[in-house]
Coordinates of C-alpha atoms and ligand atoms in Angstrom, one line a residue:
M43 CA -10.0 -76.9 -82.0
A44 CA -6.9 -78.9 -81.1
L45 CA -3.8 -76.7 -80.7
L46 CA -0.2 -77.8 -80.8
T47 CA 1.8 -77.8 -77.6
P48 CA 5.5 -76.9 -77.3
N49 CA 6.1 -80.6 -76.5
D50 CA 4.8 -81.7 -79.9
L51 CA 7.5 -79.6 -81.5
I52 CA 10.5 -80.8 -79.6
N53 CA 13.4 -81.9 -81.9
I54 CA 11.5 -80.8 -85.0
N55 CA 14.5 -81.3 -87.3
K56 CA 14.9 -84.9 -86.2
Q57 CA 11.1 -85.5 -86.6
L58 CA 11.3 -84.0 -90.1
Q59 CA 14.4 -86.1 -91.1
E60 CA 12.6 -89.3 -89.9
A61 CA 9.4 -88.4 -91.8
D62 CA 11.4 -87.5 -94.9
S63 CA 13.2 -90.9 -94.9
T64 CA 9.8 -92.7 -94.4
V65 CA 8.2 -90.8 -97.2
Q66 CA 11.2 -91.7 -99.5
R67 CA 10.9 -95.4 -98.5
V68 CA 7.2 -95.5 -99.1
T69 CA 6.9 -93.4 -102.3
G70 CA 10.4 -93.3 -103.9
L71 CA 10.3 -89.5 -103.6
D72 CA 11.4 -87.2 -100.7
I73 CA 9.0 -84.5 -99.3
K74 CA 10.4 -81.9 -101.7
G75 CA 9.8 -84.3 -104.6
I76 CA 6.2 -84.9 -103.5
C77 CA 5.6 -81.1 -103.4
K78 CA 7.1 -80.6 -106.8
A79 CA 4.9 -83.4 -108.2
L80 CA 1.9 -82.0 -106.4
Y81 CA 2.1 -78.3 -107.3
G82 CA 4.5 -78.2 -110.2
T83 CA 6.5 -75.5 -108.4
F84 CA 9.9 -75.2 -106.8
P85 CA 11.5 -72.5 -104.7
G86 CA 13.7 -69.8 -106.1
S87 CA 15.1 -67.4 -103.5
E88 CA 11.9 -66.5 -101.7
K89 CA 12.4 -65.0 -98.3
V90 CA 9.9 -66.2 -95.7
G91 CA 8.9 -63.9 -92.8
I92 CA 7.4 -65.7 -89.7
V93 CA 5.2 -63.5 -87.5
P94 CA 4.4 -64.7 -83.9
V95 CA 0.7 -63.9 -83.1
T96 CA -0.5 -63.4 -79.5
S97 CA -4.3 -63.4 -80.0
G98 CA -6.6 -66.1 -78.4
N99 CA -4.6 -68.7 -76.6
G100 CA -1.4 -66.8 -77.4
I101 CA 2.1 -67.7 -78.4
I102 CA 2.8 -71.5 -78.6
G103 CA 6.4 -72.1 -77.4
N104 CA 8.6 -73.5 -80.2
F105 CA 6.0 -72.7 -82.9
S106 CA 7.8 -69.8 -84.7
A107 CA 11.2 -71.3 -84.1
S108 CA 10.0 -74.6 -85.6
L109 CA 8.5 -72.8 -88.6
N110 CA 11.9 -71.2 -89.1
A111 CA 13.7 -74.5 -88.8
I112 CA 11.2 -76.1 -91.2
T113 CA 11.4 -73.4 -93.9
Q114 CA 15.2 -73.6 -93.8
Y115 CA 15.2 -77.5 -93.9
F116 CA 13.4 -77.2 -97.2
G117 CA 15.8 -74.6 -98.6
F118 CA 14.0 -71.3 -98.1
E119 CA 15.6 -68.3 -96.5
S120 CA 13.6 -67.3 -93.4
F121 CA 13.5 -65.2 -90.3
V122 CA 11.2 -64.7 -87.2
T123 CA 10.3 -61.1 -86.5
D124 CA 11.2 -59.6 -83.1
M125 CA 7.9 -57.8 -82.9
L126 CA 4.6 -59.5 -82.6
D127 CA 1.2 -59.3 -84.4
V128 CA 0.7 -56.2 -86.6
S129 CA 4.1 -54.7 -85.7
G130 CA 5.7 -58.1 -86.6
Y131 CA 3.9 -58.1 -89.9
Y132 CA 5.2 -54.5 -90.6
E133 CA 8.7 -55.6 -89.6
A134 CA 8.5 -58.7 -91.8
V135 CA 7.5 -56.8 -94.9
R136 CA 10.0 -53.9 -94.3
N137 CA 12.8 -56.5 -94.0
G138 CA 12.0 -58.0 -97.4
A139 CA 9.8 -61.0 -96.6
E140 CA 8.1 -62.2 -99.8
I141 CA 6.1 -64.9 -98.1
I142 CA 4.4 -64.4 -94.7
L143 CA 3.7 -67.3 -92.4
M144 CA 1.5 -66.7 -89.4
A145 CA -1.2 -68.4 -87.3
D146 CA -3.9 -67.6 -84.8
D147 CA -6.0 -70.3 -83.1
Y148 CA -8.2 -70.7 -86.2
T149 CA -6.1 -70.0 -89.3
F150 CA -2.5 -70.8 -90.2
L151 CA -1.7 -69.1 -93.5
A152 CA 1.0 -68.6 -96.0
H153 CA 0.7 -65.4 -98.1
N154 CA 2.9 -64.7 -101.1
L155 CA 3.1 -61.0 -101.3
K156 CA 4.6 -61.0 -104.8
N157 CA 2.0 -63.1 -106.7
G158 CA -1.0 -62.7 -104.2
K159 CA -1.4 -66.5 -103.7
M160 CA -2.6 -67.5 -100.2
A161 CA -2.7 -71.0 -98.6
N162 CA -4.5 -72.4 -95.5
N163 CA -2.7 -75.1 -93.5
Q164 CA -5.7 -77.5 -93.1
P165 CA -6.4 -78.3 -96.8
C166 CA -2.7 -78.1 -97.7
T167 CA -2.0 -80.7 -94.9
G168 CA -4.8 -83.0 -96.0
I169 CA -3.7 -82.9 -99.6
I170 CA -0.1 -83.6 -99.0
Y171 CA -0.7 -86.5 -96.6
A172 CA -3.2 -87.9 -99.0
E173 CA -0.8 -87.5 -101.9
I174 CA 1.9 -89.4 -99.9
A175 CA -0.5 -92.2 -99.1
S176 CA -1.6 -92.4 -102.8
R177 CA 2.0 -92.9 -103.9
Y178 CA 2.6 -96.1 -101.8
L179 CA 4.8 -98.2 -104.0
K180 CA 3.6 -101.5 -102.5
A181 CA -0.1 -100.7 -102.5
D182 CA -2.2 -103.8 -103.3
S183 CA -5.1 -101.9 -105.0
K184 CA -6.7 -98.4 -105.5
N185 CA -8.7 -98.7 -102.3
V186 CA -7.9 -96.1 -99.6
L187 CA -9.5 -95.8 -96.2
V188 CA -9.9 -92.2 -94.9
V189 CA -10.6 -91.9 -91.2
G190 CA -11.8 -88.4 -90.1
L191 CA -13.5 -86.1 -92.7
G192 CA -13.1 -82.7 -91.1
K193 CA -11.1 -79.6 -92.1
V194 CA -8.0 -81.7 -92.9
G195 CA -9.5 -85.1 -93.9
F196 CA -12.2 -83.8 -96.3
P197 CA -9.8 -82.0 -98.7
G198 CA -7.5 -85.1 -98.5
A199 CA -10.4 -87.4 -99.4
A200 CA -11.3 -85.0 -102.3
H201 CA -7.8 -85.2 -103.6
L202 CA -7.8 -89.0 -103.5
V203 CA -11.2 -89.1 -105.3
Q204 CA -9.8 -86.7 -107.9
K205 CA -6.7 -89.0 -108.4
G206 CA -9.0 -91.9 -109.2
F207 CA -8.8 -93.9 -105.9
R208 CA -11.7 -95.9 -104.5
V209 CA -12.2 -93.9 -101.3
Y210 CA -13.8 -95.5 -98.2
G211 CA -14.5 -92.9 -95.5
Y212 CA -15.4 -93.0 -91.8
D213 CA -16.4 -90.3 -89.4
P214 CA -18.6 -90.8 -86.3
D215 CA -20.2 -87.5 -87.1
E216 CA -23.0 -88.5 -89.5
N217 CA -23.1 -85.0 -91.1
F218 CA -19.4 -85.1 -92.0
L219 CA -19.7 -88.6 -93.4
Q220 CA -22.8 -87.7 -95.4
R221 CA -21.2 -84.6 -96.8
A222 CA -18.3 -86.7 -98.1
V223 CA -20.7 -89.3 -99.5
S224 CA -22.9 -86.9 -101.4
S225 CA -20.3 -84.3 -102.6
L226 CA -17.3 -86.6 -103.3
G227 CA -18.8 -90.0 -103.8
V228 CA -16.9 -91.5 -100.9
I229 CA -18.1 -95.0 -99.9
P230 CA -19.2 -95.1 -96.3
F231 CA -17.0 -97.5 -94.3
N232 CA -18.8 -99.6 -91.7
P233 CA -16.4 -100.5 -88.8
E234 CA -18.7 -103.5 -88.0
K235 CA -18.0 -104.9 -91.5
P236 CA -14.2 -104.5 -91.6
K237 CA -12.1 -104.9 -94.7
K238 CA -8.3 -104.7 -95.0
F239 CA -6.5 -101.8 -96.6
S240 CA -2.9 -101.2 -97.7
I241 CA -3.4 -97.4 -97.8
I242 CA -4.9 -95.5 -94.8
F243 CA -5.1 -91.7 -94.4
E244 CA -6.1 -90.4 -91.0
A245 CA -6.9 -86.9 -89.8
T246 CA -8.6 -86.8 -86.4
P247 CA -7.6 -85.3 -83.0
C248 CA -8.0 -88.7 -81.3
A249 CA -5.8 -91.6 -80.5
N250 CA -6.4 -95.2 -81.5
T251 CA -8.8 -94.4 -84.3
I252 CA -7.6 -97.2 -86.6
P253 CA -9.5 -100.5 -85.8
E254 CA -7.1 -103.5 -85.9
P255 CA -9.1 -105.5 -88.5
V256 CA -8.5 -102.8 -91.2
L257 CA -4.7 -103.1 -91.0
S258 CA -2.9 -105.2 -93.5
E259 CA 0.7 -106.3 -93.0
N260 CA 3.1 -103.5 -94.1
C261 CA 0.3 -101.0 -94.9
V262 CA 1.0 -97.3 -95.0
L263 CA -0.7 -95.0 -92.5
S264 CA -0.3 -91.4 -93.5
T265 CA -1.6 -89.2 -90.7
P266 CA -1.2 -85.6 -89.6
G267 CA -3.6 -86.3 -86.7
I268 CA -2.3 -85.5 -83.2
P269 CA -2.1 -87.7 -81.0
C270 CA -1.1 -90.6 -83.2
A271 CA -3.9 -92.7 -84.6
I272 CA -2.2 -96.1 -83.8
S273 CA -0.5 -97.6 -80.8
E274 CA 3.1 -98.6 -80.9
E275 CA 1.9 -102.2 -80.3
L276 CA -0.3 -102.4 -83.4
R277 CA 2.3 -100.5 -85.4
T278 CA 4.9 -103.2 -84.6
K279 CA 2.5 -106.1 -85.0
Y280 CA 1.6 -105.1 -88.6
D281 CA 4.9 -103.5 -89.5
V282 CA 3.0 -100.3 -90.4
Q283 CA 4.8 -97.7 -92.5
L284 CA 3.9 -94.6 -90.4
V285 CA 4.1 -91.1 -91.9
A286 CA 3.3 -88.7 -89.0
E287 CA 4.9 -85.3 -88.2
P288 CA 3.4 -82.4 -86.3
L289 CA 4.1 -79.3 -88.5
G290 CA 6.7 -79.5 -91.3
I291 CA 5.0 -81.5 -94.0
G292 CA 1.8 -79.4 -93.9
T293 CA 3.9 -76.2 -93.9
V294 CA 6.0 -77.1 -96.9
S295 CA 2.8 -78.0 -98.7
M296 CA 1.5 -74.5 -98.0
L297 CA 4.8 -72.9 -99.2
Y298 CA 5.0 -74.8 -102.5
S299 CA 1.3 -74.1 -103.1
V300 CA 1.9 -70.3 -103.1
L301 CA 5.0 -70.3 -105.3
Ligands
LIG274 P1 -11.6 -81.3 -87.4 O1 -12.2 -81.2 -86.0 O2 -12.0 -80.4 -88.4 O3 -11.9 -82.8 -87.9 C1 -11.7 -84.0 -87.2 C2 -12.7 -85.0 -87.6 O4 -12.3 -86.3 -87.0 C3 -14.1 -84.7 -87.2 O5 -15.0 -84.7 -88.3 C4 -14.4 -85.8 -86.2 O6 -15.8 -86.1 -86.2 C5 -13.6 -86.9 -86.6 N1 -13.3 -87.9 -85.7 C6 -13.2 -87.8 -84.3 N2 -13.0 -89.0 -83.7 C7 -12.9 -89.9 -84.8 C8 -12.7 -91.3 -84.8 N3 -12.5 -92.1 -83.8 N4 -12.8 -91.9 -86.1 C9 -13.0 -91.2 -87.2 N5 -13.1 -89.8 -87.2 C10 -13.1 -89.2 -86.0 O7 -10.0 -81.3 -87.2 P2 -9.0 -81.0 -88.3 O8 -8.7 -79.6 -88.4 O9 -9.4 -81.8 -89.6 O10 -7.6 -81.6 -87.7 C11 -7.5 -83.0 -87.5 C12 -6.2 -83.3 -86.8 O11 -5.1 -82.9 -87.6 C13 -6.0 -82.5 -85.5 O12 -5.3 -83.4 -84.6 C14 -5.0 -81.4 -85.9 O13 -4.3 -80.9 -84.8 C15 -4.2 -82.1 -86.8 N6 -3.4 -81.3 -87.8 C16 -2.1 -81.6 -88.0 C17 -1.3 -81.0 -88.9 C18 0.1 -81.4 -89.1 O14 0.9 -80.7 -89.8 N7 0.5 -82.6 -88.6 C19 -1.8 -79.9 -89.5 C20 -3.2 -79.5 -89.3 C21 -3.9 -80.2 -88.4
LIG275 O1 2.1 -67.5 -83.2 C1 1.9 -68.4 -82.3 O2 2.8 -68.9 -81.6 C2 0.5 -68.9 -82.2 N1 -0.4 -67.9 -82.4 C3 0.3 -70.1 -83.1 C4 -1.1 -70.7 -83.0 C5 -1.2 -71.9 -83.9 C6 -2.5 -72.6 -83.6 N2 -2.8 -73.7 -84.5 C7 -2.5 -75.0 -84.2 O3 -2.0 -75.4 -83.2 C8 -2.7 -76.1 -85.3 N3 -4.0 -76.7 -85.1 C9 -2.4 -75.6 -86.6 C10 -0.9 -75.8 -86.9 C11 -0.8 -77.0 -87.9 C12 0.1 -78.1 -87.4 N4 -0.6 -79.1 -86.6
LIG276 MG1 2.7 -81.7 -91.0

C-alpha cells in the first residue's frame, strides 16, 4: 500500500493546471470535458464535504486541503470539516454536504447522499487515465501498452478493452498478468521482445517502469503511478507527452461518477 506524502501534494493547483493543459493538448478536451464524455454527467450545485480521517497511518498533511482545492478547481462548492472521523461526518451532513469525500489507508470514497451512488478512487483513477490515453489525437494505431495491472491498472485495462483497443499488458506478478489475460483478453507483453507504442498507460508504485525500447517519439504516457514511471532524461529524449498528477484527476473522476 503506497500512501501519498504531504510533499506529493505541494502546489496542487499548479500541478492540476499543468495536467489540464497537457490533457487538452493530447486529447483536444480539458479534464472536465473528459469527465463529461466518460460519465455523461456534469455538476449542478452539489456541495462536497471533506472529512479528515485519523485511522491507520493517520492524517496526511495537505490531503484534505488539496481535496478542497481540487473540488473547487472543478467548480464544486466544498468545505473541510473541523471535526475528524465520525464527528466530522456528522458535521459534514449537518452542514449540508451532498457528497462526502473521505479516505483511510485502504479506501478513498465519494458518496453522493442524494442519489446513493458511491465511487472508489482506484477504479475511477484507472478509468480516467486510460480514457485520456485512449483519446490521444496523434495515436498511430489502436495498440495500447498497460504497465501494472493492480487495483488501478486492471480497471483501466478493462476500460480500454471495452473501448475496442488492442491492449498489451505487463505485470511482473504472474497472477495479475494471467487474470488480465484470461478475464479481459489482454495480450501478454514480453519485455524481451519489445515493440513501440504511441499510447502507454502505467499504474505502478515504482519508478522507471517503462523500458526505453517501447517508447516512440512523441508518445503519450498517461500515469497516475507515484513515483513517476519515466526519467526526465527519457521523457526529453522521446518528447513524451506526460499526463501525471497525484490526486486531482482521480478525484474529479470519482465526483462525476456519482453525479
Ligand atoms: P497495486 O499494488 O494494486 O498495483 C500495482 C501493480 O504494479 C502490481 O500488480 C505490481 O505487481 C505492479 N508492478 C510493480 N512493479 C512493476 C513494474 N516494474 N512493471 C509493471 N508492473 C509493476 O497498486 P494500485 O492501487 O494499482 O496503485 C498503483 C499506483 O497508483 C500507486 O503508486 C498509487 O499510489 C497510485 N495512485 C495514484 C492516484 C492518482 O490520483 N495519481 C490514485 C490512486 C493510486
Ligand atoms: O484523511 C486523511 O488525511 C488520511 N486518512 C488520508 C489517507 C489517504 C490514503 N490513501 C492514499 O494515500 C492513496 N493511495 C489514495 C489517494 C489517491 C491519490 N493517489
Ligand atoms: Mg489523479
